[in-house]
mmCIF file of C-alpha atoms in Angstrom:
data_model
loop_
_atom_site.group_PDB
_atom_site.id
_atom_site.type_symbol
_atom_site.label_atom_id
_atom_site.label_comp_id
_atom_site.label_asym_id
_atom_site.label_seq_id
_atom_site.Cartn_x
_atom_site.Cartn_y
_atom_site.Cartn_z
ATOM 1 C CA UNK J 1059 -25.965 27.961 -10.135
ATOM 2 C CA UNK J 1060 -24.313 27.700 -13.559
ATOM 3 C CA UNK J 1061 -25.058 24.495 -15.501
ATOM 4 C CA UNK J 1062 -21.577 23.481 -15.703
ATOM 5 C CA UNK J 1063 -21.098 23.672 -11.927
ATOM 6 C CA UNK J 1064 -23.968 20.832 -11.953
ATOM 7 C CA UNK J 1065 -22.392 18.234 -10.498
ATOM 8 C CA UNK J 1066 -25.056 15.870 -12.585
ATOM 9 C CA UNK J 1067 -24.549 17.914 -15.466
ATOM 10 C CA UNK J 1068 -20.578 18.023 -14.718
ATOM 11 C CA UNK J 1069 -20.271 13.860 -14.782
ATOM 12 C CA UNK J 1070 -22.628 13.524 -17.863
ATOM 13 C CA UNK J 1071 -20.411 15.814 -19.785
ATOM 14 C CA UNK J 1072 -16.933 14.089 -18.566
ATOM 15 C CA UNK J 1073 -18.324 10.189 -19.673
ATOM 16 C CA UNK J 1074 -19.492 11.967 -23.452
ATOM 17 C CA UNK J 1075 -15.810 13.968 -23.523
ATOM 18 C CA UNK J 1076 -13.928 11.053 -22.418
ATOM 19 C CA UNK J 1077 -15.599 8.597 -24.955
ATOM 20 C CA UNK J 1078 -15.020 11.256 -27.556
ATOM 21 C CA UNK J 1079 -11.160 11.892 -26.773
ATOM 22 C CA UNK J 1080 -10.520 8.212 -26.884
ATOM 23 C CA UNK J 1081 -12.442 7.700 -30.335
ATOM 24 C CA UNK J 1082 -10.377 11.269 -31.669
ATOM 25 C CA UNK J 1083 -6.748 9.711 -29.932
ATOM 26 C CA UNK J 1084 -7.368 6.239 -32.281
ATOM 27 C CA UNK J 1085 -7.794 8.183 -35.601
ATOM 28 C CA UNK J 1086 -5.740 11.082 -35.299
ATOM 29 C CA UNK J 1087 -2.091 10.499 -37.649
ATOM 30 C CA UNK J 1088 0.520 11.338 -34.446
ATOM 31 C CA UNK J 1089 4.007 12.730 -35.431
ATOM 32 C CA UNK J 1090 5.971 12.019 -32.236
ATOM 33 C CA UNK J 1091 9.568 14.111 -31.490
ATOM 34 C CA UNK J 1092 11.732 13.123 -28.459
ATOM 35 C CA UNK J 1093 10.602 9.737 -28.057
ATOM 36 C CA UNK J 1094 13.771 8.610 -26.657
ATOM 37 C CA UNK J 1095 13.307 11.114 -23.644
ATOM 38 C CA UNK J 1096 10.003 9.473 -23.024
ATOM 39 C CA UNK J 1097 11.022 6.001 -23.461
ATOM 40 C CA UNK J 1098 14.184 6.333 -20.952
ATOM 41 C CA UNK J 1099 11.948 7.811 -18.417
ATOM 42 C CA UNK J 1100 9.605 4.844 -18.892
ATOM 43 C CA UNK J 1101 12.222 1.885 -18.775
ATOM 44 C CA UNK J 1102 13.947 3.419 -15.842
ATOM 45 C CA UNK J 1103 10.197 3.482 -13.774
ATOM 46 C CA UNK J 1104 10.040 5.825 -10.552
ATOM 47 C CA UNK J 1105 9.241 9.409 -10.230
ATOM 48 C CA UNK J 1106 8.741 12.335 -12.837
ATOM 49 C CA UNK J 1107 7.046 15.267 -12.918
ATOM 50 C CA UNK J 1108 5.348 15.703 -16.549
ATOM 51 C CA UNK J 1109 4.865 19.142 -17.817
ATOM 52 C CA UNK J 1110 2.148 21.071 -19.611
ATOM 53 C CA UNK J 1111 0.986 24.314 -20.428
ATOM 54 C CA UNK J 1112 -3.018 24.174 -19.152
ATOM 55 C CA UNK J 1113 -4.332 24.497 -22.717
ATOM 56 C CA UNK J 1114 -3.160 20.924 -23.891
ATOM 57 C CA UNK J 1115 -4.686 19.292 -20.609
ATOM 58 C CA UNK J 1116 -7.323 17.932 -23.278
ATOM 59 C CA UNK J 1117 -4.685 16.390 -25.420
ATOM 60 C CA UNK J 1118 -2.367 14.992 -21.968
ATOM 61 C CA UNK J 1119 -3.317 11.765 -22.086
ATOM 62 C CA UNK J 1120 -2.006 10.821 -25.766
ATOM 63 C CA UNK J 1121 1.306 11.628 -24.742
ATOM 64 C CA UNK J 1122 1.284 8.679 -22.569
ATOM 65 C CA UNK J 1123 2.078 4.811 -23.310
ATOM 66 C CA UNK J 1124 0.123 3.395 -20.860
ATOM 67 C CA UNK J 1125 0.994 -0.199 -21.760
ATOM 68 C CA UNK J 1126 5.057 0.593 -20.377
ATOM 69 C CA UNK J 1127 4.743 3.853 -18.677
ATOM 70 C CA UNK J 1128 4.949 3.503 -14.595
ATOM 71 C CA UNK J 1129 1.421 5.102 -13.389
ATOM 72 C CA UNK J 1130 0.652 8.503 -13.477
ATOM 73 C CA UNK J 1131 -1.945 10.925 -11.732
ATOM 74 C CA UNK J 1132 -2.505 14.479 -12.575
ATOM 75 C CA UNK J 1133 -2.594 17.712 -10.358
ATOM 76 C CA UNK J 1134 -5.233 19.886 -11.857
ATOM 77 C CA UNK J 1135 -6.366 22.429 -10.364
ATOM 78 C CA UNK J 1136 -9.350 23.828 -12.878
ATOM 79 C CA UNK J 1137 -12.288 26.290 -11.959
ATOM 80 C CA UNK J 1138 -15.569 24.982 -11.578
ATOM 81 C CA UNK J 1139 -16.765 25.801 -14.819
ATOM 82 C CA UNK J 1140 -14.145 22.756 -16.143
ATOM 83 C CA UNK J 1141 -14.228 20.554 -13.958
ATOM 84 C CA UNK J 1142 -15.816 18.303 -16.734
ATOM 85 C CA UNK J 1143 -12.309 18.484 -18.632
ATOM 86 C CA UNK J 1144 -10.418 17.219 -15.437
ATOM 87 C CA UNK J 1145 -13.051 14.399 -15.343
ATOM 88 C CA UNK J 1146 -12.660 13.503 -18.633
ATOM 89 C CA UNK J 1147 -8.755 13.225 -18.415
ATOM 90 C CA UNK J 1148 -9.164 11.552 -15.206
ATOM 91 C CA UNK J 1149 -11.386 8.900 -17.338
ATOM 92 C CA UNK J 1150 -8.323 8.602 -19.737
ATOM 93 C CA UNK J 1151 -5.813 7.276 -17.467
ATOM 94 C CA UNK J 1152 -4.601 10.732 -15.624
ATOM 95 C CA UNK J 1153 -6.735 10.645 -12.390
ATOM 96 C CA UNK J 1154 -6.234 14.072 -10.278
ATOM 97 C CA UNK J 1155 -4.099 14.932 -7.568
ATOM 98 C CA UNK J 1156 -6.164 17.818 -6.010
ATOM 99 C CA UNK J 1157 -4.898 20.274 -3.240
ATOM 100 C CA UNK J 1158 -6.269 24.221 -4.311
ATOM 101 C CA UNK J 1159 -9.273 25.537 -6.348
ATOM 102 C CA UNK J 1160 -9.590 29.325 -7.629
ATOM 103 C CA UNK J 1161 -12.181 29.071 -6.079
ATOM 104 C CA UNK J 1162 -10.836 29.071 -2.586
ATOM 105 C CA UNK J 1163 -9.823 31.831 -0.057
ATOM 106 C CA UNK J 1164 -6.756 32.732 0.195
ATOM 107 C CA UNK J 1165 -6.056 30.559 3.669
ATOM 108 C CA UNK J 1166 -8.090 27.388 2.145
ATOM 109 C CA UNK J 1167 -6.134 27.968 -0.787
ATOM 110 C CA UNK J 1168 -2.631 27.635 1.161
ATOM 111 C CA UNK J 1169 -3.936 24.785 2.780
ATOM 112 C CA UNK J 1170 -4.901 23.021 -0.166
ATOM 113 C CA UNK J 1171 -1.973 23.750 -1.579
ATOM 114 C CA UNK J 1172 0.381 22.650 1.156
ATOM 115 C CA UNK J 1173 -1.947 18.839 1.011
ATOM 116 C CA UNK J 1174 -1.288 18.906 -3.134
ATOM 117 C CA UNK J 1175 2.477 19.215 -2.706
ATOM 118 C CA UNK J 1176 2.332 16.440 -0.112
ATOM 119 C CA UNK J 1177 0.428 14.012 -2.136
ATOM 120 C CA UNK J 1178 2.936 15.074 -5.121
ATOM 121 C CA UNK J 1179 5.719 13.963 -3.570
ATOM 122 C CA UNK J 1180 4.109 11.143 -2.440
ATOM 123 C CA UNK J 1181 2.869 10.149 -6.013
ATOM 124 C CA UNK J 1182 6.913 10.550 -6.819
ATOM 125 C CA UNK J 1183 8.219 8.064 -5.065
ATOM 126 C CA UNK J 1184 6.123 5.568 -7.112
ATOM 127 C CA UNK J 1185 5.436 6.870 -10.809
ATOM 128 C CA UNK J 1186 4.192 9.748 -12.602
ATOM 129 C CA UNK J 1187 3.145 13.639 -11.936
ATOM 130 C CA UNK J 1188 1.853 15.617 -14.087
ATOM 131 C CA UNK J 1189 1.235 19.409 -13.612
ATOM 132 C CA UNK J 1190 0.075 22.564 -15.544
ATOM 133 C CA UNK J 1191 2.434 25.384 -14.118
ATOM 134 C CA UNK J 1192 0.247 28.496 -15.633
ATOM 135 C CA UNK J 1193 -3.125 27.193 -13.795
ATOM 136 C CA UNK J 1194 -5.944 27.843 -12.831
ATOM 137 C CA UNK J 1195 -6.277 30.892 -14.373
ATOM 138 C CA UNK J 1196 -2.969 31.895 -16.129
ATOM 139 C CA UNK J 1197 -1.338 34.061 -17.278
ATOM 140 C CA UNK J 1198 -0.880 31.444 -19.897
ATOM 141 C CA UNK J 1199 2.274 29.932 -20.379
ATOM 142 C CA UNK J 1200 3.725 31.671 -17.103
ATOM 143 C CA UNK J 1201 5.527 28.852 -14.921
ATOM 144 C CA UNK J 1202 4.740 29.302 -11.551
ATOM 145 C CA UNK J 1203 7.468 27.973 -8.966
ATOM 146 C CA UNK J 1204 5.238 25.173 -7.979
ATOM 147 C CA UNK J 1205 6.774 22.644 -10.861
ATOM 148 C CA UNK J 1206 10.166 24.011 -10.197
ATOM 149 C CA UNK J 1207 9.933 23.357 -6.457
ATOM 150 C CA UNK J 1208 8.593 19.685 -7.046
ATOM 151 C CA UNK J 1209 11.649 19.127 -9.014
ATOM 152 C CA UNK J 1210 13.859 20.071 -6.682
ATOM 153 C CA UNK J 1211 12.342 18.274 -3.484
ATOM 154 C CA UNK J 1212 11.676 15.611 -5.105
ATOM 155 C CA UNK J 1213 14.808 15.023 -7.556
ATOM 156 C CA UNK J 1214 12.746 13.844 -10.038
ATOM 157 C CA UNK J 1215 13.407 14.368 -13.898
ATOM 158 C CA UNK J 1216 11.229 16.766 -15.518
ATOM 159 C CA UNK J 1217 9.568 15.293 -19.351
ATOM 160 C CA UNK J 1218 8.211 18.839 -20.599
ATOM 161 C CA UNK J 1219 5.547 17.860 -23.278
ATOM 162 C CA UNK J 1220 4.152 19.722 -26.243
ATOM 163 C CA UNK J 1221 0.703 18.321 -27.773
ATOM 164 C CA UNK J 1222 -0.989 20.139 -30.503
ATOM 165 C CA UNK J 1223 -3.506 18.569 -33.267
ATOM 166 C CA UNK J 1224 -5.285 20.403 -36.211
ATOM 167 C CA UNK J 1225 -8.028 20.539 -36.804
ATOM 168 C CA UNK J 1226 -9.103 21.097 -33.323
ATOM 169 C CA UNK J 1227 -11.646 23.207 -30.951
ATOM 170 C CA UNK J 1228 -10.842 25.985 -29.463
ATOM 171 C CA UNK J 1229 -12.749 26.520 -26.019
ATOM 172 C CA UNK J 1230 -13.081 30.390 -25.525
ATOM 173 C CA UNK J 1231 -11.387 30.036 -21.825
ATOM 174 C CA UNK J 1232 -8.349 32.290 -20.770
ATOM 175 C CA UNK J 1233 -5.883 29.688 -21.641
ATOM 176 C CA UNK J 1234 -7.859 28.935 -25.303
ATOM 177 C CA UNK J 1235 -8.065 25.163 -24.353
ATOM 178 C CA UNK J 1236 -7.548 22.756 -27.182
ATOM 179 C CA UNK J 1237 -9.919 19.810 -27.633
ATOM 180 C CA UNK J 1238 -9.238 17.188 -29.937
ATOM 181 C CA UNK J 1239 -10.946 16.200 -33.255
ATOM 182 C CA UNK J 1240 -11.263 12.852 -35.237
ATOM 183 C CA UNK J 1241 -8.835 12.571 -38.141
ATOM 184 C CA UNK J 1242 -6.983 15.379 -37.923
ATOM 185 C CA UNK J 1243 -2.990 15.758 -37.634
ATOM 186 C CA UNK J 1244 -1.246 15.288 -34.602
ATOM 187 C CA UNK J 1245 1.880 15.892 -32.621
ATOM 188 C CA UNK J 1246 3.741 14.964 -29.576
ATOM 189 C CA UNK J 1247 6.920 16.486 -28.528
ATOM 190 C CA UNK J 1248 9.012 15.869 -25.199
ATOM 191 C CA UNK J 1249 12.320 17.389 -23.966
ATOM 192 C CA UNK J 1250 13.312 16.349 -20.322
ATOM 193 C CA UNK J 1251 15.798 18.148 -17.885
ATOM 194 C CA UNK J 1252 16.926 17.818 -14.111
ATOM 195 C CA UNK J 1253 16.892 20.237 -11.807
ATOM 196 C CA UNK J 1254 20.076 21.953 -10.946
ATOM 197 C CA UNK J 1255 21.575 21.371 -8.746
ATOM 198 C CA UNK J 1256 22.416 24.677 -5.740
ATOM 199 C CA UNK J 1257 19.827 27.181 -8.025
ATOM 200 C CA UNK J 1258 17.344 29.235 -6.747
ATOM 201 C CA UNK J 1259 13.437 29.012 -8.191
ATOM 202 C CA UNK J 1260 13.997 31.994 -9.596
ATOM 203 C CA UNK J 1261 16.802 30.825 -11.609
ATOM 204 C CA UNK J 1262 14.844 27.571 -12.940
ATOM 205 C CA UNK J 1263 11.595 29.078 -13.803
ATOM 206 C CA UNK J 1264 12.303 31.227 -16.684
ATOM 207 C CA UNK J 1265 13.904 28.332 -18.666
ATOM 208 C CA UNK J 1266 11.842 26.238 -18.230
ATOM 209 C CA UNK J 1267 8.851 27.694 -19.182
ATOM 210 C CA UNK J 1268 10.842 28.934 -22.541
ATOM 211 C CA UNK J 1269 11.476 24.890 -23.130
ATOM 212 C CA UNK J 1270 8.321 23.839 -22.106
ATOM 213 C CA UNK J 1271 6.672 26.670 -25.095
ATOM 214 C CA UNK J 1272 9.475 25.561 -26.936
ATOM 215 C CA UNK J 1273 7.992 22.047 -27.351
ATOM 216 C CA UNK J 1274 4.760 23.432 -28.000
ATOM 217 C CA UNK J 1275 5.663 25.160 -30.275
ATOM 218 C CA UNK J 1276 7.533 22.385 -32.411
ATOM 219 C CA UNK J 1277 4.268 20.677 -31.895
ATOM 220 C CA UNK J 1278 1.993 23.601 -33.171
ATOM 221 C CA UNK J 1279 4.565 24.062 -35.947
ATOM 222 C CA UNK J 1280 4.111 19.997 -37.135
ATOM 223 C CA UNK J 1281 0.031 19.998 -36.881
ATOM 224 C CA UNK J 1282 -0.083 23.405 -38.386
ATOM 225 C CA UNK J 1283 -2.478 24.698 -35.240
ATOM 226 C CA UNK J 1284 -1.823 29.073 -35.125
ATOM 227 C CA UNK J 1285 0.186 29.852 -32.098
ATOM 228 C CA UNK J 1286 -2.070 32.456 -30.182
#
């Protein structure tokens, strides 16, 4: 067994990442862009599905007033070897939503799958979704129809958020996950949209996954992290 698919090993590593994203959120300067999408979305309470590309999944949680903001939970869907990170950002606030591993078969997998866009739309009717559309395992920034097809059942606005901070670490995983550091310069960006009304997944998906890199971007370009 790897070490990081220790389930002992696995919890340890969450507690020590949580406790060290909390103490890197307090003293990192945030720049924040779009706050009045965020704020409407939290005074008007109900359902939304929050987007982000998987590598930020480490920096989620700061993009989240948790003192106003209705409750949210997080459908993650990591490989074993990070299951640790999901732990972590469950520890923070975002606790997961889980339906599919890439781990899986293909028929477990559609089963899962089918349970984690039940418990999604569930979790809509009373706060907060949020959802990587390029995971488990990419392509990076490649929007699946999964976030698009939430939208749509659900009718929920979409808040497509950007987080970048620099300094930071760079974990050498397919999507180059970024991990916070302490004191360094960071930046929250959110646009928000609604799904439109009569169009086909097809139609939605490319858009949206330009906006959704399009706030990352902004973000990157405020903290000064390189785009990769």
């Amino acid at each position: 067994m790897r070490p990081l698919r220790n389930p002992v090993i696995q919890s340890v590593l969450s507690v020590v990442l949580a406790a060290w994203m909390k103490f890197c959120f307090a003293t990192i300067r945030w720049t924040r862009e779009g706050q009045e999408h965020a704020d409407k979305v939290w005074s008007d309470g109900g359902g939304v599905v929050c987007a982000f590309w998987h590598s930020r999944i480490g920096l989620a949680p700061a993009s989240w007033d948790f003192t106003r903001a209705q409750p949210i939970k997080a459908m993650i869907s990591l490989s074993q070897d990070g299951e640790f990170i999901a732990r972590a950002v469950a520890l923070q606030g975002f606790p997961a939503v889980r339906g599919s591993s890439a781990n899986k078969d293909k028929a477990e997998a559609a089963k899962g799958g089918s349970r984690a866009l039940r418990d999604g739309l569930k979790q809509l009717k009373v706060g907060a979704l949020a959802i990587t559309p390029d995971g488990p395992r990419g392509p990076a920034r490649v929007m699946a129809e999964g976030l698009p097809l939430m939208a749509r059942m659900s009718g929920a606005p979409v808040l497509f958020i950007g987080a970048s901070c620099s300094p930071a670490i760079r974990l050498n995983s397919w999507d180059r996950a970024v991990l916070p550091l302490p004191f360094s310069k960071g930046a929250i960006v959110y646009d928000i949209a609604h799904y439109p009304e009569g169009a086909a997944l097809g139609d939605v998906t490319g858009p949206w996954s330009d906006r959704l890199t399009a706030v990352e971007a902004r973000a990157d370009a405020i903290t000064g992290l390189a785009r990769l």
